[in-house]
Amino acid sequence: MRIVDLRSDTVTLPTDEMLEAMRNAELGDDVYREDPTVNRLEKLAAKKMGKDAALLTTSGTQANLVSAMSQTTRGDEVILETEAHMYYYEVGAFSALGGLIPRFVKGHMGVMSPRDIEQVLRPPNIHFPPTSLICIENTHNRAGGTIWSPSNIKEVSDLAKTHGLRVHMDGARIFNAAIALGLDVREFTRHVDTLMFCLSKGLSAPIGSMVVGEQAFVDRARRYRKMLGGGMRQAGVIAAAGIIAIEKMVDRLRDDHVNAKTLAAGLSKIPGITVDVARVQTNIVVYDVAGLGVDGKSWVAELGKYGVKAGAQEYGRVRMVTHRGIEKEDIEYALTAVEKATKDILGKKR
Ligand code: TLP
C-alpha cells in the first residue's frame, strides 16, 4: 500500500548529499571544541541568524531547555503562549529541570499581543516570582504553523525591553516563516535575544537543532547542554548534514507551503471537515473532523487504512504536515483517501 506520511516534517530522511557529507566529515572531539565540522556549522548558523554565536544541540527540546535555563534563575516566571510547544510537548522540562514557572498568555493564531502580555506582568512584590523571559514560537505549531511577523516580534521585544525582560524565540520552523513572507531570516531574529531552530524538520537533516544568541549566552548554554548529557564527541557527523540543511534546503520549503495550501483547499470541500484555509500560512494544516461525529484518534485510524498518516489532537482536531518527500500527487492521493474515509465513517453511522 502507498504510504503518505503527513504526521510531521520530522519524518524527513537525509538527502544523499547529506549522507555523503556525513561519511566524509572531518571530525574531532567537540567537547574539547575540536570538531572542525561542528565549529563550521556553529559559525554558519550564527552568521545566518545575524548573532554572535551558536551551539549544536541534540534536539529542539534540548535547545529550548538550555536557552531558557541560560537566561533565567530557578524560581523565575516565564511568559509563554497557552499552547506553546515548550509547555505542551517538552515533558515539562523547563519546570522539572529548569525550575521555571509558566505564565500563560492566549495568542491570536499563536501570536501574543503586547497588550495581553503587559496585563500579566507583575510588579516586584514579595509574593510573586520574578519574571525574566518571554518565549515566542515561530512558526507556531499548535496554532497551525502560523507566523509571527517581524513587526509582531518587534512590538513584544520593545515591551520586553521596557520591563527588563529577555525574549527567546522557539524558531523550530523559522525558515518556513522567512520563506512564506519572502524575507531574510534576520528580519525575524533581530528583535529577539536568543532563538533556536531545528535542522531536523523541513530542512531534512537527521539530527540536531541550533541555539543562537550573544557569546556569553551561548557559553552558558554550552555548560547546560553538557549538564544535560548533550556534550557530544565526534558530532561533526551530524553537523555535516546540518551545514547542507542550512545552505541548500531552505528554498524548497516553498514547495511544502504550496502543497499545504492545496491540501487545505481540498479538505475544505469535503463535507464534514472544517478547515480555516486562511490560517494555512506555512506547511501545517490543522482541521476539524468533529462534524463527522468522530474524535481525532478514530479519524486517524480510519484514514490510516488507506496508508495516509496524520496526527490526532483534542476536540476532533487533526494535524497534517507537508515536507520533502511529499509531492503534489501525494496530496491528491491523501485527499482521495480523506474522501473515502469520510464515506466509511458516515456509512458505519447509518
Ligand atoms: N515538534 C514535533 C512534536 O514534538 C510535536 C512535531 O512533530 O511538530 N519547537 C517546536 C515548535 C516544535 O514543533 C518541535 C517539535 C520542537 C520545538 C522540539 O523539537 P525536537 O522534536 O527536535 O525535540
Tab-separated table of C-alpha atoms and ligand atoms in Angstrom:
chain	number	residue	atom	x	y	z
A	1	MET	CA	0.000	0.000	0.000
A	2	ARG	CA	1.161	3.504	-0.758
A	3	ILE	CA	2.131	5.385	2.400
A	4	VAL	CA	1.716	9.136	2.646
A	5	ASP	CA	3.149	10.196	5.973
A	6	LEU	CA	1.775	13.601	6.939
A	7	ARG	CA	2.289	13.262	10.699
A	8	SER	CA	5.220	15.663	10.800
A	9	ASP	CA	8.130	17.161	8.898
A	10	THR	CA	10.302	15.382	11.480
A	11	VAL	CA	9.925	12.197	9.398
A	12	THR	CA	12.094	13.575	6.570
A	13	LEU	CA	15.138	11.464	5.760
A	14	PRO	CA	18.599	12.866	4.991
A	15	THR	CA	19.413	13.532	1.339
A	16	ASP	CA	22.108	11.518	-0.463
A	17	GLU	CA	24.291	14.606	-0.382
A	18	MET	CA	23.918	14.761	3.409
A	19	LEU	CA	24.820	11.087	3.812
A	20	GLU	CA	27.869	11.600	1.630
A	21	ALA	CA	28.918	14.672	3.630
A	22	MET	CA	28.430	12.766	6.897
A	23	ARG	CA	30.665	9.990	5.640
A	24	ASN	CA	33.407	12.397	4.602
A	25	ALA	CA	33.147	14.844	7.510
A	26	GLU	CA	36.318	15.991	9.213
A	27	LEU	CA	35.905	15.034	12.870
A	28	GLY	CA	37.295	15.754	16.318
A	29	ASP	CA	36.133	15.843	19.941
A	30	ASP	CA	33.519	18.572	20.157
A	31	VAL	CA	33.553	18.710	23.969
A	32	TYR	CA	37.145	19.969	23.523
A	33	ARG	CA	35.801	22.219	20.741
A	34	GLU	CA	37.991	20.302	18.305
A	35	ASP	CA	35.461	19.121	15.777
A	36	PRO	CA	36.056	21.310	12.721
A	37	THR	CA	32.710	20.427	11.138
A	38	VAL	CA	30.727	21.367	14.254
A	39	ASN	CA	32.721	24.591	14.527
A	40	ARG	CA	31.899	25.367	10.902
A	41	LEU	CA	28.183	24.670	11.417
A	42	GLU	CA	28.043	26.834	14.547
A	43	LYS	CA	29.734	29.740	12.749
A	44	LEU	CA	27.412	29.355	9.789
A	45	ALA	CA	24.270	29.264	11.972
A	46	ALA	CA	25.334	32.365	13.914
A	47	LYS	CA	26.045	34.271	10.704
A	48	LYS	CA	22.768	33.231	9.062
A	49	MET	CA	20.876	34.466	12.092
A	50	GLY	CA	22.895	37.662	12.491
A	51	LYS	CA	24.065	36.824	16.030
A	52	ASP	CA	27.437	36.309	17.768
A	53	ALA	CA	27.467	32.601	18.340
A	54	ALA	CA	25.609	29.304	18.026
A	55	LEU	CA	25.556	25.865	19.629
A	56	LEU	CA	24.584	22.494	18.174
A	57	THR	CA	22.183	20.584	20.416
A	58	THR	CA	20.736	17.106	20.183
A	59	SER	CA	17.124	18.218	19.665
A	60	GLY	CA	14.745	21.148	19.649
A	61	THR	CA	13.609	20.186	23.128
A	62	GLN	CA	17.159	20.357	24.460
A	63	ALA	CA	17.760	23.616	22.589
A	64	ASN	CA	14.730	25.296	24.165
A	65	LEU	CA	15.619	23.990	27.611
A	66	VAL	CA	19.237	25.171	27.604
A	67	SER	CA	18.094	28.507	26.154
A	68	ALA	CA	15.585	29.015	28.969
A	69	MET	CA	17.974	27.851	31.682
A	70	SER	CA	20.749	30.106	30.406
A	71	GLN	CA	18.780	33.317	30.826
A	72	THR	CA	16.778	32.687	33.983
A	73	THR	CA	17.254	31.742	37.618
A	74	ARG	CA	15.351	28.833	39.166
A	75	GLY	CA	12.046	30.100	40.542
A	76	ASP	CA	11.606	32.715	37.802
A	77	GLU	CA	8.390	33.114	35.879
A	78	VAL	CA	8.438	32.712	32.102
A	79	ILE	CA	5.756	34.047	29.792
A	80	LEU	CA	4.514	31.553	27.225
A	81	GLU	CA	1.629	31.293	24.793
A	82	THR	CA	-1.078	28.939	26.091
A	83	GLU	CA	-0.314	26.257	23.512
A	84	ALA	CA	3.443	26.752	23.319
A	85	HIS	CA	5.460	23.705	22.323
A	86	MET	CA	7.824	24.459	25.220
A	87	TYR	CA	4.943	23.907	27.586
A	88	TYR	CA	2.837	21.373	25.727
A	89	TYR	CA	5.298	18.923	24.214
A	90	GLU	CA	8.541	19.197	26.130
A	91	VAL	CA	7.684	16.952	29.073
A	92	GLY	CA	7.505	19.929	31.398
A	93	ALA	CA	11.316	20.156	31.209
A	94	PHE	CA	11.518	23.878	31.851
A	95	SER	CA	9.727	23.357	35.176
A	96	ALA	CA	11.064	19.910	36.064
A	97	LEU	CA	14.675	20.664	35.169
A	98	GLY	CA	14.842	24.443	34.818
A	99	GLY	CA	12.777	25.224	37.941
A	100	LEU	CA	10.743	27.742	35.929
A	101	ILE	CA	7.112	28.697	36.356
A	102	PRO	CA	4.952	29.234	33.266
A	103	ARG	CA	2.655	32.237	32.961
A	104	PHE	CA	0.275	31.899	30.055
A	105	VAL	CA	-0.968	34.440	27.575
A	106	LYS	CA	-3.516	33.403	24.992
A	107	GLY	CA	-2.443	34.358	21.493
A	108	HIS	CA	-4.387	35.075	18.334
A	109	MET	CA	-3.290	32.314	15.944
A	110	GLY	CA	-0.341	31.725	18.259
A	111	VAL	CA	0.709	35.388	18.337
A	112	MET	CA	0.528	37.118	21.722
A	113	SER	CA	-0.277	40.809	21.758
A	114	PRO	CA	1.975	43.137	23.780
A	115	ARG	CA	-1.141	44.435	25.491
A	116	ASP	CA	-2.078	40.970	26.750
A	117	ILE	CA	1.474	40.330	27.885
A	118	GLU	CA	1.543	43.624	29.744
A	119	GLN	CA	-1.589	42.595	31.638
A	120	VAL	CA	0.146	39.580	33.188
A	121	LEU	CA	3.381	41.354	34.091
A	122	ARG	CA	3.560	41.692	37.834
A	123	PRO	CA	5.346	44.426	39.711
A	124	PRO	CA	8.193	43.370	42.011
A	125	ASN	CA	6.480	42.104	45.144
A	126	ILE	CA	7.442	39.654	47.899
A	127	HIS	CA	4.554	37.389	46.855
A	128	PHE	CA	5.477	36.979	43.198
A	129	PRO	CA	8.134	35.033	41.348
A	130	PRO	CA	10.204	37.452	39.278
A	131	THR	CA	9.521	37.353	35.539
A	132	SER	CA	12.629	37.183	33.406
A	133	LEU	CA	11.814	35.754	29.980
A	134	ILE	CA	9.165	35.866	27.243
A	135	CYS	CA	9.092	32.907	24.856
A	136	ILE	CA	7.528	33.130	21.423
A	137	GLU	CA	7.089	30.346	18.865
A	138	ASN	CA	7.637	30.992	15.173
A	139	THR	CA	6.018	29.351	13.352
A	140	HIS	CA	3.508	28.355	15.989
A	141	ASN	CA	3.000	24.613	15.837
A	142	ARG	CA	-0.351	24.061	17.549
A	143	ALA	CA	-1.906	27.164	16.023
A	144	GLY	CA	-1.204	25.528	12.643
A	145	GLY	CA	2.188	26.804	11.508
A	146	THR	CA	1.224	30.452	11.906
A	147	ILE	CA	3.748	33.240	11.591
A	148	TRP	CA	4.937	35.929	13.977
A	149	SER	CA	5.792	38.745	11.566
A	150	PRO	CA	8.874	40.876	12.238
A	151	SER	CA	6.600	43.697	13.413
A	152	ASN	CA	4.767	41.390	15.850
A	153	ILE	CA	8.151	40.351	17.222
A	154	LYS	CA	9.395	43.928	17.491
A	155	GLU	CA	6.338	45.027	19.467
A	156	VAL	CA	6.851	42.296	22.042
A	157	SER	CA	10.568	42.913	22.120
A	158	ASP	CA	10.017	46.635	22.771
A	159	LEU	CA	7.716	45.775	25.646
A	160	ALA	CA	10.250	43.288	26.995
A	161	LYS	CA	12.995	45.919	26.924
A	162	THR	CA	10.841	48.393	28.816
A	163	HIS	CA	10.413	45.827	31.570
A	164	GLY	CA	13.957	44.442	31.549
A	165	LEU	CA	12.886	41.053	30.195
A	166	ARG	CA	14.573	38.912	27.568
A	167	VAL	CA	12.916	37.301	24.556
A	168	HIS	CA	13.582	33.767	23.329
A	169	MET	CA	12.162	32.507	20.056
A	170	ASP	CA	11.385	28.831	19.562
A	171	GLY	CA	12.146	29.095	15.870
A	172	ALA	CA	11.996	25.370	15.175
A	173	ARG	CA	10.466	26.321	11.788
A	174	ILE	CA	11.765	29.893	11.453
A	175	PHE	CA	12.883	29.324	7.862
A	176	ASN	CA	9.282	28.418	6.979
A	177	ALA	CA	8.234	31.841	8.258
A	178	ALA	CA	11.005	33.574	6.304
A	179	ILE	CA	10.199	31.766	3.058
A	180	ALA	CA	6.454	32.334	3.450
A	181	LEU	CA	6.877	36.098	3.882
A	182	GLY	CA	9.747	36.336	1.388
A	183	LEU	CA	12.059	37.949	3.956
A	184	ASP	CA	15.607	37.344	5.100
A	185	VAL	CA	15.532	35.238	8.259
A	186	ARG	CA	17.458	38.007	10.066
A	187	GLU	CA	14.324	40.161	9.905
A	188	PHE	CA	12.830	37.675	12.375
A	189	THR	CA	15.880	37.299	14.589
A	190	ARG	CA	16.973	40.923	15.041
A	191	HIS	CA	14.422	41.661	17.744
A	192	VAL	CA	14.925	38.551	19.862
A	193	ASP	CA	17.772	37.982	22.301
A	194	THR	CA	18.018	34.281	21.602
A	195	LEU	CA	16.492	31.649	19.394
A	196	MET	CA	16.681	28.019	18.499
A	197	PHE	CA	15.924	26.444	15.146
A	198	CYS	CA	15.728	22.827	14.013
A	199	LEU	CA	17.870	21.209	11.347
A	200	SER	CA	15.840	18.032	11.561
A	201	LYS	CA	12.402	19.144	10.398
A	202	GLY	CA	11.664	20.569	6.942
A	203	LEU	CA	15.394	21.064	6.369
A	204	SER	CA	15.767	17.264	6.343
A	205	ALA	CA	18.879	16.766	8.475
A	206	PRO	CA	18.622	13.594	10.556
A	207	ILE	CA	19.510	15.125	13.948
A	208	GLY	CA	20.066	18.445	15.639
A	209	SER	CA	18.950	21.950	16.494
A	210	MET	CA	20.892	25.187	16.887
A	211	VAL	CA	20.810	27.619	19.819
A	212	VAL	CA	21.777	31.142	18.763
A	213	GLY	CA	22.491	34.381	20.617
A	214	GLU	CA	25.228	36.503	22.146
A	215	GLN	CA	28.527	34.870	23.092
A	216	ALA	CA	28.029	34.911	26.882
A	217	PHE	CA	24.601	33.281	26.488
A	218	VAL	CA	25.924	30.557	24.186
A	219	ASP	CA	28.772	29.874	26.653
A	220	ARG	CA	26.198	29.309	29.407
A	221	ALA	CA	24.057	27.180	27.079
A	222	ARG	CA	27.134	25.043	26.345
A	223	ARG	CA	27.563	24.315	30.061
A	224	TYR	CA	23.874	23.420	30.459
A	225	ARG	CA	23.999	21.220	27.378
A	226	LYS	CA	26.883	19.315	28.989
A	227	MET	CA	24.973	19.084	32.264
A	228	LEU	CA	22.038	17.546	30.435
A	229	GLY	CA	24.238	14.945	28.774
A	230	GLY	CA	24.279	16.684	25.422
A	231	GLY	CA	28.050	17.133	25.125
A	232	MET	CA	28.727	15.100	22.008
A	233	ARG	CA	32.112	13.960	20.777
A	234	GLN	CA	32.561	13.423	17.006
A	235	ALA	CA	29.366	15.367	16.363
A	236	GLY	CA	30.702	16.520	13.008
A	237	VAL	CA	28.855	13.501	11.642
A	238	ILE	CA	25.631	15.320	12.484
A	239	ALA	CA	26.944	18.798	11.716
A	240	ALA	CA	27.908	17.837	8.165
A	241	ALA	CA	24.245	17.236	7.349
A	242	GLY	CA	23.287	20.393	9.231
A	243	ILE	CA	25.508	22.534	7.018
A	244	ILE	CA	23.743	21.227	3.924
A	245	ALA	CA	20.384	21.736	5.630
A	246	ILE	CA	21.119	25.446	6.103
A	247	GLU	CA	22.859	26.038	2.795
A	248	LYS	CA	20.704	24.049	0.441
A	249	MET	CA	17.377	23.025	1.909
A	250	VAL	CA	15.737	26.319	2.776
A	251	ASP	CA	14.360	27.434	-0.574
A	252	ARG	CA	12.488	24.215	-1.197
A	253	LEU	CA	10.257	24.860	1.836
A	254	ARG	CA	8.251	26.915	-0.653
A	255	ASP	CA	7.008	23.658	-2.244
A	256	ASP	CA	5.788	22.423	1.137
A	257	HIS	CA	3.769	25.606	1.564
A	258	VAL	CA	2.162	25.242	-1.852
A	259	ASN	CA	1.289	21.623	-1.043
A	260	ALA	CA	-0.178	22.597	2.317
A	261	LYS	CA	-2.425	25.178	0.664
A	262	THR	CA	-3.598	22.656	-1.943
A	263	LEU	CA	-4.296	20.176	0.832
A	264	ALA	CA	-6.274	22.699	2.871
A	265	ALA	CA	-8.287	23.849	-0.147
A	266	GLY	CA	-9.133	20.215	-0.991
A	267	LEU	CA	-10.089	19.406	2.598
A	268	SER	CA	-12.371	22.438	2.779
A	269	LYS	CA	-14.529	20.923	0.010
A	270	ILE	CA	-15.116	17.631	1.810
A	271	PRO	CA	-18.401	17.596	3.768
A	272	GLY	CA	-17.952	17.009	7.491
A	273	ILE	CA	-14.469	18.530	7.537
A	274	THR	CA	-13.857	22.057	8.705
A	275	VAL	CA	-10.671	23.905	7.916
A	276	ASP	CA	-9.747	27.555	8.047
A	277	VAL	CA	-7.830	27.853	4.772
A	278	ALA	CA	-6.657	31.390	5.566
A	279	ARG	CA	-4.838	30.054	8.628
A	280	VAL	CA	-2.602	27.850	6.487
A	281	GLN	CA	0.440	30.092	6.161
A	282	THR	CA	3.261	27.537	6.000
A	283	ASN	CA	3.482	23.723	5.999
A	284	ILE	CA	0.991	22.760	8.703
A	285	VAL	CA	-2.713	22.120	8.187
A	286	VAL	CA	-4.940	21.693	11.222
A	287	TYR	CA	-8.544	20.721	10.530
A	288	ASP	CA	-11.566	19.555	12.417
A	289	VAL	CA	-13.404	16.251	11.977
A	290	ALA	CA	-15.909	16.760	14.814
A	291	GLY	CA	-18.568	17.336	12.109
A	292	LEU	CA	-18.230	13.644	11.223
A	293	GLY	CA	-19.098	12.703	14.799
A	294	VAL	CA	-15.679	11.167	15.473
A	295	ASP	CA	-12.707	12.158	17.561
A	296	GLY	CA	-9.273	12.791	16.105
A	297	LYS	CA	-7.904	9.437	17.190
A	298	SER	CA	-10.581	7.326	15.480
A	299	TRP	CA	-10.341	9.524	12.371
A	300	VAL	CA	-6.589	8.974	12.149
A	301	ALA	CA	-7.161	5.217	12.477
A	302	GLU	CA	-9.750	5.217	9.657
A	303	LEU	CA	-7.511	7.259	7.387
A	304	GLY	CA	-4.576	5.026	8.225
A	305	LYS	CA	-6.383	2.167	6.480
A	306	TYR	CA	-5.567	3.970	3.213
A	307	GLY	CA	-1.932	4.495	4.134
A	308	VAL	CA	-2.334	8.177	4.963
A	309	LYS	CA	-0.851	9.116	8.320
A	310	ALA	CA	-1.932	12.174	10.294
A	311	GLY	CA	-1.705	13.368	13.908
A	312	ALA	CA	-4.727	13.473	16.225
A	313	GLN	CA	-5.241	16.370	18.603
A	314	GLU	CA	-8.038	17.203	21.047
A	315	TYR	CA	-11.612	18.145	20.179
A	316	GLY	CA	-11.577	16.353	16.823
A	317	ARG	CA	-8.602	18.345	15.600
A	318	VAL	CA	-6.206	16.674	13.187
A	319	ARG	CA	-2.794	17.861	12.011
A	320	MET	CA	-1.135	17.193	8.675
A	321	VAL	CA	2.327	18.495	7.845
A	322	THR	CA	3.882	18.730	4.380
A	323	HIS	CA	7.582	18.136	3.862
A	324	ARG	CA	10.264	16.917	1.488
A	325	GLY	CA	9.142	13.587	0.060
A	326	ILE	CA	5.516	14.674	-0.165
A	327	GLU	CA	4.735	15.563	-3.764
A	328	LYS	CA	1.690	17.038	-5.466
A	329	GLU	CA	0.466	13.511	-6.291
A	330	ASP	CA	0.706	12.508	-2.637
A	331	ILE	CA	-1.582	15.403	-1.761
A	332	GLU	CA	-4.081	14.224	-4.384
A	333	TYR	CA	-3.826	10.686	-3.012
A	334	ALA	CA	-4.331	11.951	0.537
A	335	LEU	CA	-7.401	13.948	-0.458
A	336	THR	CA	-8.962	10.918	-2.153
A	337	ALA	CA	-8.209	8.868	0.964
A	338	VAL	CA	-9.866	11.519	3.134
A	339	GLU	CA	-12.988	11.372	0.974
A	340	LYS	CA	-13.076	7.585	1.216
A	341	ALA	CA	-12.512	7.577	4.974
A	342	THR	CA	-15.318	10.127	5.433
A	343	LYS	CA	-17.687	7.900	3.480
A	344	ASP	CA	-16.615	4.865	5.526
A	345	ILE	CA	-17.358	6.736	8.742
A	346	LEU	CA	-20.719	8.069	7.593
A	347	GLY	CA	-21.627	4.586	6.214
A	348	LYS	CA	-20.915	2.986	9.602
A	349	LYS	CA	-23.131	5.514	11.324
A	350	ARG	CA	-26.125	4.742	9.132
B	1	TLP	N1	7.617	19.263	17.249
B	1	TLP	C1	7.210	17.927	16.917
B	1	TLP	C2	6.494	17.273	18.109
B	1	TLP	O1	7.209	17.457	19.269
B	1	TLP	C3	5.122	17.753	18.332
B	1	TLP	C4	6.335	17.972	15.681
B	1	TLP	O2	6.082	16.880	15.138
B	1	TLP	O3	5.936	19.067	15.258
B	1	TLP	N2	9.556	23.508	18.967
B	1	TLP	C5	8.590	23.300	18.069
B	1	TLP	C6	7.747	24.441	17.621
B	1	TLP	C7	8.383	22.015	17.541
B	1	TLP	O4	7.419	21.840	16.662
B	1	TLP	C8	9.200	20.957	17.985
B	1	TLP	C9	8.975	19.540	17.507
B	1	TLP	C10	10.202	21.227	18.928
B	1	TLP	C11	10.333	22.530	19.419
B	1	TLP	C12	11.067	20.151	19.524
B	1	TLP	O5	11.963	19.610	18.622
B	1	TLP	P1	12.538	18.119	18.831
B	1	TLP	O6	11.478	17.194	18.366
B	1	TLP	O7	13.762	18.112	17.992
B	1	TLP	O8	12.841	17.952	20.283
